Amino acid sequence: MEYVILAVVLAVLAVGAIAGFVVSGRRRRELPPKPQAPVITAPPTPREPAVGEEAAPPTEEPRRTVEEVELPEAEALATAEAPEVVEPVEEAPALDVPEPTAGRLVRLRSRLSRSQNSLGKGLLSLLSREHLDEDTWEEIEETLLIADVGVTPTQELVERLRTRVKVLGTRTPDELRALLREELVELVGKDADRTVHSTKHAEGPAVVLVVGVNGVGKTTTTGKLARVLVADGRKVVLGAADTFRAAAADQLQTWGERVGARTVRGPEGGDPASIAFDAVKEGIAEGADTVLVDTAGRLHTKTGLMDELGKVKRVVEKHGPVDEVLLVLDATTGQNGLVQARVFAEVVDITGIVLTKLDGTAKGGIVVAVQRELGVPVKLIGLGEGADDLAPFEPGAFVDALIGD
């Protein structure tokens, strides 16, 4: 019995020992590894503090009190010269120097070469025939009509030529050229007053209204006319009253800046009469010689806009009389341009004609036709796209260009 009890006790002790080993093994696997001992290195050598680090303690510097500081004497300050202040100098833009207007048409006569072939040279060729029968005179008449001279002026010219050729008898080339020149100068009108009235008077500057439909070169002509007047010694103010066409005011201002003429303008779509009024007002204030007003140029068939043109003239006349109303016509439109001329003449009193694009396919006879239609002279003609290609109209030089040398 004793042996049995001893065996049980030994068995219990054995089981307990085994259980203890198992538990201790699990605990050893779950524990983290022991940290390694830190490696201690030598301290770094002294260096300058970096950003974020504490700076070294400031060193003491000798300081002076207010009593120790010596101030300059008041007399020294008063006599001391102030530093020279150099202000930037703005250079004025270089201005164009327009060509003189005297004899300008003579210099530009080559631009009329196409008109020579259709009118002057054609007439000379026909008149040089040995026998001037009815067929020849009909050809002469047809040549004049094709050149846009007009029916009535053509009949008058043919009748005079017939009479003079019959009296002349023999017809040498020089005699025929002299005869034709004399008759054409008479037809164009040698005694008409073609002066652009732009001289300052007692009431203030001369006022020139420039009218015409869009597309005839009205704004460009206004700018070129400013150059003509500046070349003749006039001081000019421009009024950009064509507020219905986009960029018309910018275009006119560019022309003015080239010759030193100031441009008075308003908002796009603004009241043209108000701008014209302000332009004349500024011209009076500046002592200008001439005020050029570029007016609206919509189609002449729109009654409201034609009424607006009449309003511009009435408003400007509150300052004083309007000295010139120049109608700009495109010479290439021929007889169709006369329709425009009639309508404008009903709204404002036209005092002169400006024929543009006379260097292209235009026919020289339109000069005669438009003068007869309106009863006013051609005062200026445009003979090219250049800035100085606007010339005062001279009948003699014009006819010489038509019939050639």
XYZ file of C-alpha atoms in Angstrom:
405
model
C 0.000 0.000 0.000
C 2.808 2.298 0.830
C 4.324 1.641 -2.581
C 1.141 2.677 -4.313
C 0.925 5.983 -2.454
C 4.570 6.725 -3.215
C 4.003 6.052 -6.954
C 1.015 8.419 -7.065
C 2.997 11.195 -5.354
C 5.859 10.759 -7.778
C 3.469 10.859 -10.739
C 1.862 14.102 -9.521
C 5.275 15.704 -9.067
C 6.300 14.673 -12.574
C 3.163 16.112 -14.172
C 3.676 19.420 -12.299
C 7.266 19.680 -13.425
C 6.329 19.095 -17.081
C 3.583 21.741 -16.915
C 6.043 24.278 -15.463
C 8.510 23.750 -18.323
C 5.785 24.251 -20.949
C 4.536 27.540 -19.408
C 8.012 29.005 -19.038
C 8.813 28.170 -22.688
C 5.767 30.045 -23.956
C 6.634 33.120 -21.886
C 10.157 33.174 -23.330
C 8.797 33.141 -26.936
C 6.396 36.104 -26.303
C 8.936 38.498 -24.678
C 10.619 41.082 -27.105
C 14.319 40.996 -27.649
C 16.468 42.911 -25.262
C 17.571 46.414 -26.560
C 21.156 46.827 -27.455
C 23.243 49.157 -25.422
C 23.656 52.652 -27.046
C 26.938 53.421 -28.680
C 28.475 56.473 -27.055
C 30.551 58.610 -29.429
C 32.765 61.596 -28.825
C 31.023 65.045 -28.737
C 31.107 67.021 -32.023
C 33.557 69.828 -32.534
C 32.206 73.360 -31.955
C 30.525 74.963 -35.052
C 28.331 77.935 -35.980
C 24.683 77.592 -34.946
C 22.393 76.569 -37.777
C 18.842 77.667 -38.472
C 16.594 76.722 -35.559
C 19.478 76.295 -33.159
C 20.339 78.582 -30.351
C 22.800 81.277 -31.322
C 25.843 82.049 -29.340
C 25.460 84.764 -26.748
C 25.929 88.239 -28.321
C 29.199 89.958 -27.780
C 29.169 93.308 -26.109
C 29.905 96.264 -28.456
C 30.730 99.783 -27.332
C 27.723 102.073 -27.551
C 27.380 105.862 -27.393
C 24.725 107.783 -25.602
C 22.659 110.569 -27.194
C 24.806 113.175 -25.504
C 27.974 111.662 -27.010
C 26.701 111.711 -30.636
C 27.823 114.835 -32.539
C 25.145 116.398 -34.791
C 25.925 118.687 -37.775
C 25.451 122.388 -37.203
C 22.263 124.035 -38.605
C 24.375 126.419 -40.732
C 26.159 123.504 -42.338
C 22.850 121.912 -43.194
C 21.570 125.151 -44.707
C 24.631 125.649 -46.891
C 24.863 122.017 -47.944
C 23.810 121.479 -51.568
C 20.878 119.209 -52.063
C 21.523 116.224 -54.328
C 20.490 116.910 -57.894
C 17.369 114.990 -58.850
C 17.441 113.905 -62.467
C 13.925 113.477 -63.793
C 13.432 111.123 -66.730
C 12.828 113.014 -69.949
C 10.134 111.588 -72.162
C 11.094 111.855 -75.781
C 8.285 113.180 -77.969
C 7.477 110.936 -80.928
C 8.979 112.099 -84.178
C 6.400 113.848 -86.371
C 6.056 113.376 -90.095
C 6.924 116.308 -92.312
C 4.287 116.385 -95.064
C 5.310 117.258 -98.590
C 4.509 120.820 -99.674
C 1.199 121.071 -101.490
C 2.393 123.540 -104.120
C 2.805 121.656 -107.395
C 1.836 118.336 -105.806
C -0.546 117.459 -108.649
C 2.262 118.001 -111.160
C 4.433 115.549 -109.221
C 1.623 112.981 -109.166
C 0.513 113.320 -112.799
C 1.849 109.868 -113.680
C -0.896 108.401 -111.488
C -3.430 109.471 -114.134
C -1.913 107.265 -116.829
C -4.955 104.995 -117.066
C -7.256 107.954 -117.525
C -4.967 109.206 -120.304
C -5.661 106.154 -122.415
C -9.445 106.419 -122.074
C -9.905 110.139 -122.624
C -7.035 112.385 -123.659
C -5.094 110.068 -125.943
C -8.285 108.648 -127.404
C -9.514 112.104 -128.381
C -6.172 113.076 -129.875
C -6.120 109.943 -131.970
C -9.589 110.607 -133.357
C -8.972 114.276 -134.055
C -5.762 113.412 -135.921
C -7.612 111.539 -138.662
C -7.373 113.031 -142.118
C -11.132 113.180 -142.612
C -13.418 113.997 -139.682
C -16.745 112.645 -140.907
C -19.910 112.026 -138.915
C -18.744 108.583 -137.840
C -15.572 110.083 -136.399
C -17.494 112.722 -134.464
C -19.770 110.014 -133.091
C -16.698 108.115 -131.919
C -15.420 111.290 -130.238
C -18.758 111.700 -128.519
C -18.753 108.057 -127.440
C -15.236 108.407 -126.035
C -16.343 111.327 -123.890
C -19.422 109.475 -122.613
C -17.372 106.373 -121.738
C -15.015 108.638 -119.773
C -17.996 109.723 -117.598
C -18.012 113.301 -118.861
C -21.814 113.319 -118.992
C -24.292 113.867 -121.806
C -24.681 117.657 -121.710
C -20.979 118.499 -121.298
C -20.151 116.019 -124.069
C -22.514 117.642 -126.514
C -21.140 121.084 -125.699
C -17.533 119.987 -126.147
C -18.168 118.188 -129.446
C -19.966 121.235 -130.844
C -17.092 123.560 -129.936
C -14.497 121.162 -131.334
C -16.374 120.890 -134.631
C -16.471 124.636 -135.016
C -12.823 125.222 -134.155
C -11.513 122.360 -136.298
C -13.454 123.702 -139.282
C -11.987 127.177 -138.742
C -8.483 125.819 -138.099
C -8.280 123.987 -141.418
C -4.938 122.227 -141.246
C -4.416 120.240 -138.059
C -0.863 119.515 -136.999
C -0.360 117.349 -133.869
C 0.777 120.360 -131.838
C -2.207 122.408 -132.940
C -4.627 119.628 -132.090
C -3.079 119.125 -128.650
C -3.262 122.844 -127.904
C -6.861 122.973 -129.147
C -7.956 119.967 -127.115
C -6.170 121.231 -124.000
C -7.829 124.608 -124.210
C -11.306 123.124 -124.637
C -10.859 120.559 -121.846
C -9.582 123.205 -119.414
C -12.621 125.299 -120.262
C -14.872 122.278 -119.728
C -13.284 121.425 -116.365
C -13.580 125.042 -115.272
C -10.539 127.261 -114.975
C -12.157 130.157 -113.115
C -13.747 128.268 -110.202
C -12.589 128.975 -106.635
C -10.901 125.744 -105.571
C -9.414 127.053 -102.342
C -10.118 125.019 -99.209
C -11.184 127.766 -96.794
C -9.183 126.805 -93.731
C -7.871 130.135 -92.450
C -8.673 131.219 -88.893
C -11.100 134.146 -88.646
C -12.456 136.464 -85.949
C -15.097 133.996 -84.719
C -12.510 131.275 -84.185
C -10.979 128.474 -86.233
C -12.250 127.590 -89.682
C -14.580 124.563 -89.489
C -14.506 121.943 -92.258
C -17.059 119.100 -92.305
C -16.086 116.012 -94.311
C -19.116 114.003 -95.478
C -19.683 110.944 -97.661
C -20.801 107.325 -97.541
C -18.737 104.513 -96.050
C -16.142 102.989 -98.340
C -15.171 106.101 -100.303
C -12.127 106.804 -98.121
C -13.715 109.569 -96.051
C -11.756 109.077 -92.809
C -8.506 108.534 -94.704
C -9.181 111.675 -96.723
C -9.754 113.632 -93.492
C -6.374 112.475 -92.199
C -4.640 113.303 -95.475
C -6.325 116.708 -95.546
C -4.885 117.368 -92.074
C -1.445 116.707 -93.559
C -2.181 119.120 -96.423
C -3.159 121.864 -93.981
C -0.180 121.209 -91.673
C 2.112 121.387 -94.707
C 0.618 124.826 -95.418
C 1.357 125.995 -91.859
C -2.055 125.440 -90.244
C -2.644 124.254 -86.667
C -5.310 121.535 -86.894
C -7.739 119.856 -84.466
C -9.564 116.711 -85.609
C -13.090 115.733 -84.556
C -13.870 111.993 -84.758
C -17.651 112.268 -85.159
C -17.993 109.013 -87.138
C -19.073 107.005 -84.091
C -21.043 104.357 -86.003
C -18.076 102.689 -87.718
C -15.821 100.586 -85.542
C -12.235 101.876 -85.232
C -12.957 105.074 -87.215
C -11.833 107.217 -84.263
C -8.644 105.150 -83.816
C -7.863 105.490 -87.501
C -8.322 109.258 -87.446
C -6.286 109.625 -84.245
C -3.399 107.752 -85.848
C -3.429 110.163 -88.781
C -3.454 113.113 -86.377
C -0.589 111.832 -84.251
C 1.644 111.587 -87.299
C 1.533 115.352 -87.845
C 0.884 116.567 -84.291
C -2.845 117.280 -84.637
C -4.994 116.544 -81.574
C -8.075 114.344 -82.008
C -11.280 114.911 -80.036
C -13.254 111.690 -79.761
C -16.056 110.096 -77.760
C -17.422 106.640 -76.991
C -18.282 104.292 -79.816
C -21.912 104.813 -80.762
C -21.989 108.214 -79.045
C -23.697 111.351 -80.284
C -21.801 112.625 -83.373
C -23.155 116.161 -82.976
C -21.848 116.353 -79.397
C -18.359 115.264 -80.475
C -18.332 117.769 -83.335
C -19.402 120.499 -80.892
C -16.608 119.565 -78.452
C -14.039 119.489 -81.266
C -14.843 123.055 -82.278
C -14.822 124.093 -78.619
C -11.349 122.607 -78.164
C -10.196 124.258 -81.375
C -11.252 127.643 -80.020
C -9.532 126.986 -76.675
C -6.270 125.918 -78.334
C -6.261 128.741 -80.867
C -6.288 126.318 -83.782
C -6.529 127.519 -87.371
C -8.750 124.702 -88.609
C -11.075 122.081 -87.139
C -11.680 119.057 -89.387
C -14.769 117.001 -88.474
C -15.089 113.473 -89.854
C -18.832 112.717 -89.923
C -20.790 109.460 -89.998
C -20.818 107.772 -93.384
C -23.634 105.272 -93.477
C -25.562 104.725 -96.689
C -27.259 107.826 -97.990
C -30.548 105.905 -98.367
C -31.036 105.782 -94.574
C -33.031 108.891 -93.785
C -32.269 108.907 -90.063
C -28.539 109.108 -90.613
C -28.899 111.868 -93.175
C -30.943 113.774 -90.598
C -28.105 113.194 -88.126
C -25.705 114.822 -90.566
C -27.913 117.900 -90.742
C -28.005 117.966 -86.942
C -24.186 117.913 -86.771
C -23.998 120.978 -88.986
C -26.639 122.867 -86.968
C -24.939 122.100 -83.636
C -21.495 123.128 -84.901
C -22.930 126.423 -86.138
C -23.679 127.376 -82.515
C -19.957 128.182 -82.266
C -19.848 129.978 -85.588
C -20.240 129.414 -89.330
C -19.151 126.240 -91.074
C -16.577 127.313 -93.644
C -16.425 124.165 -95.773
C -18.528 121.054 -96.373
C -16.449 118.680 -98.480
C -18.188 115.721 -100.099
C -15.894 112.730 -100.642
C -16.749 110.630 -103.708
C -15.156 107.465 -105.040
C -14.147 108.314 -108.618
C -14.359 104.649 -109.671
C -18.130 104.590 -109.140
C -18.605 106.965 -112.078
C -22.140 108.160 -112.690
C -23.417 106.165 -109.685
C -21.538 108.553 -107.440
C -23.750 111.369 -108.682
C -26.738 109.781 -106.928
C -24.901 110.089 -103.614
C -23.932 113.655 -104.442
C -27.544 114.701 -105.039
C -28.786 113.328 -101.713
C -25.969 114.872 -99.656
C -26.479 118.195 -101.374
C -30.110 118.179 -100.210
C -29.082 117.767 -96.553
C -26.112 120.125 -96.290
C -24.752 122.866 -98.509
C -21.830 121.204 -100.260
C -19.020 123.674 -100.952
C -16.467 121.374 -102.560
C -15.794 117.872 -103.895
C -12.968 115.478 -103.049
C -12.515 112.749 -105.659
C -10.618 109.714 -104.341
C -9.124 106.714 -106.162
C -8.634 108.695 -109.360
C -5.427 106.751 -110.014
C -7.144 103.398 -110.526
C -9.814 102.467 -113.036
C -11.518 105.844 -112.647
C -12.294 107.885 -115.723
C -11.202 111.492 -115.724
C -14.484 112.790 -117.082
C -16.172 112.336 -113.698
C -14.537 115.618 -112.660
C -16.667 117.456 -115.219
C -19.853 115.496 -114.499
C -19.876 115.966 -110.731
C -19.152 119.671 -110.992
C -22.026 120.119 -113.425
C -24.348 118.061 -111.221
C -23.711 119.969 -107.986
C -22.572 123.328 -109.249
C -19.547 123.213 -106.914
C -15.884 122.704 -107.829
C -13.625 119.715 -107.289
C -11.096 120.992 -104.753
C -8.991 117.925 -103.968
C -8.235 114.646 -105.720
C -6.751 111.435 -104.308
C -4.159 109.807 -106.540
C -2.891 106.879 -104.487
C -2.625 105.168 -101.120
C 0.346 107.187 -99.876
C 0.028 109.684 -97.039
C 0.796 112.640 -99.339
C -1.190 111.480 -102.375
C -4.021 113.976 -101.807
C -3.478 116.963 -104.067
C -5.205 120.321 -104.590
C -7.000 120.199 -107.920
C -5.401 122.279 -110.666
C -7.332 122.221 -113.996
C -4.292 122.881 -116.186
C -2.130 120.185 -114.594
C -5.052 117.766 -114.625
C -5.721 118.209 -118.360
C -2.003 117.980 -119.155
C -1.943 114.629 -117.377
C -4.967 113.453 -119.403
C -3.674 114.295 -122.872
C -0.014 113.502 -122.154
C 3.077 115.237 -123.495
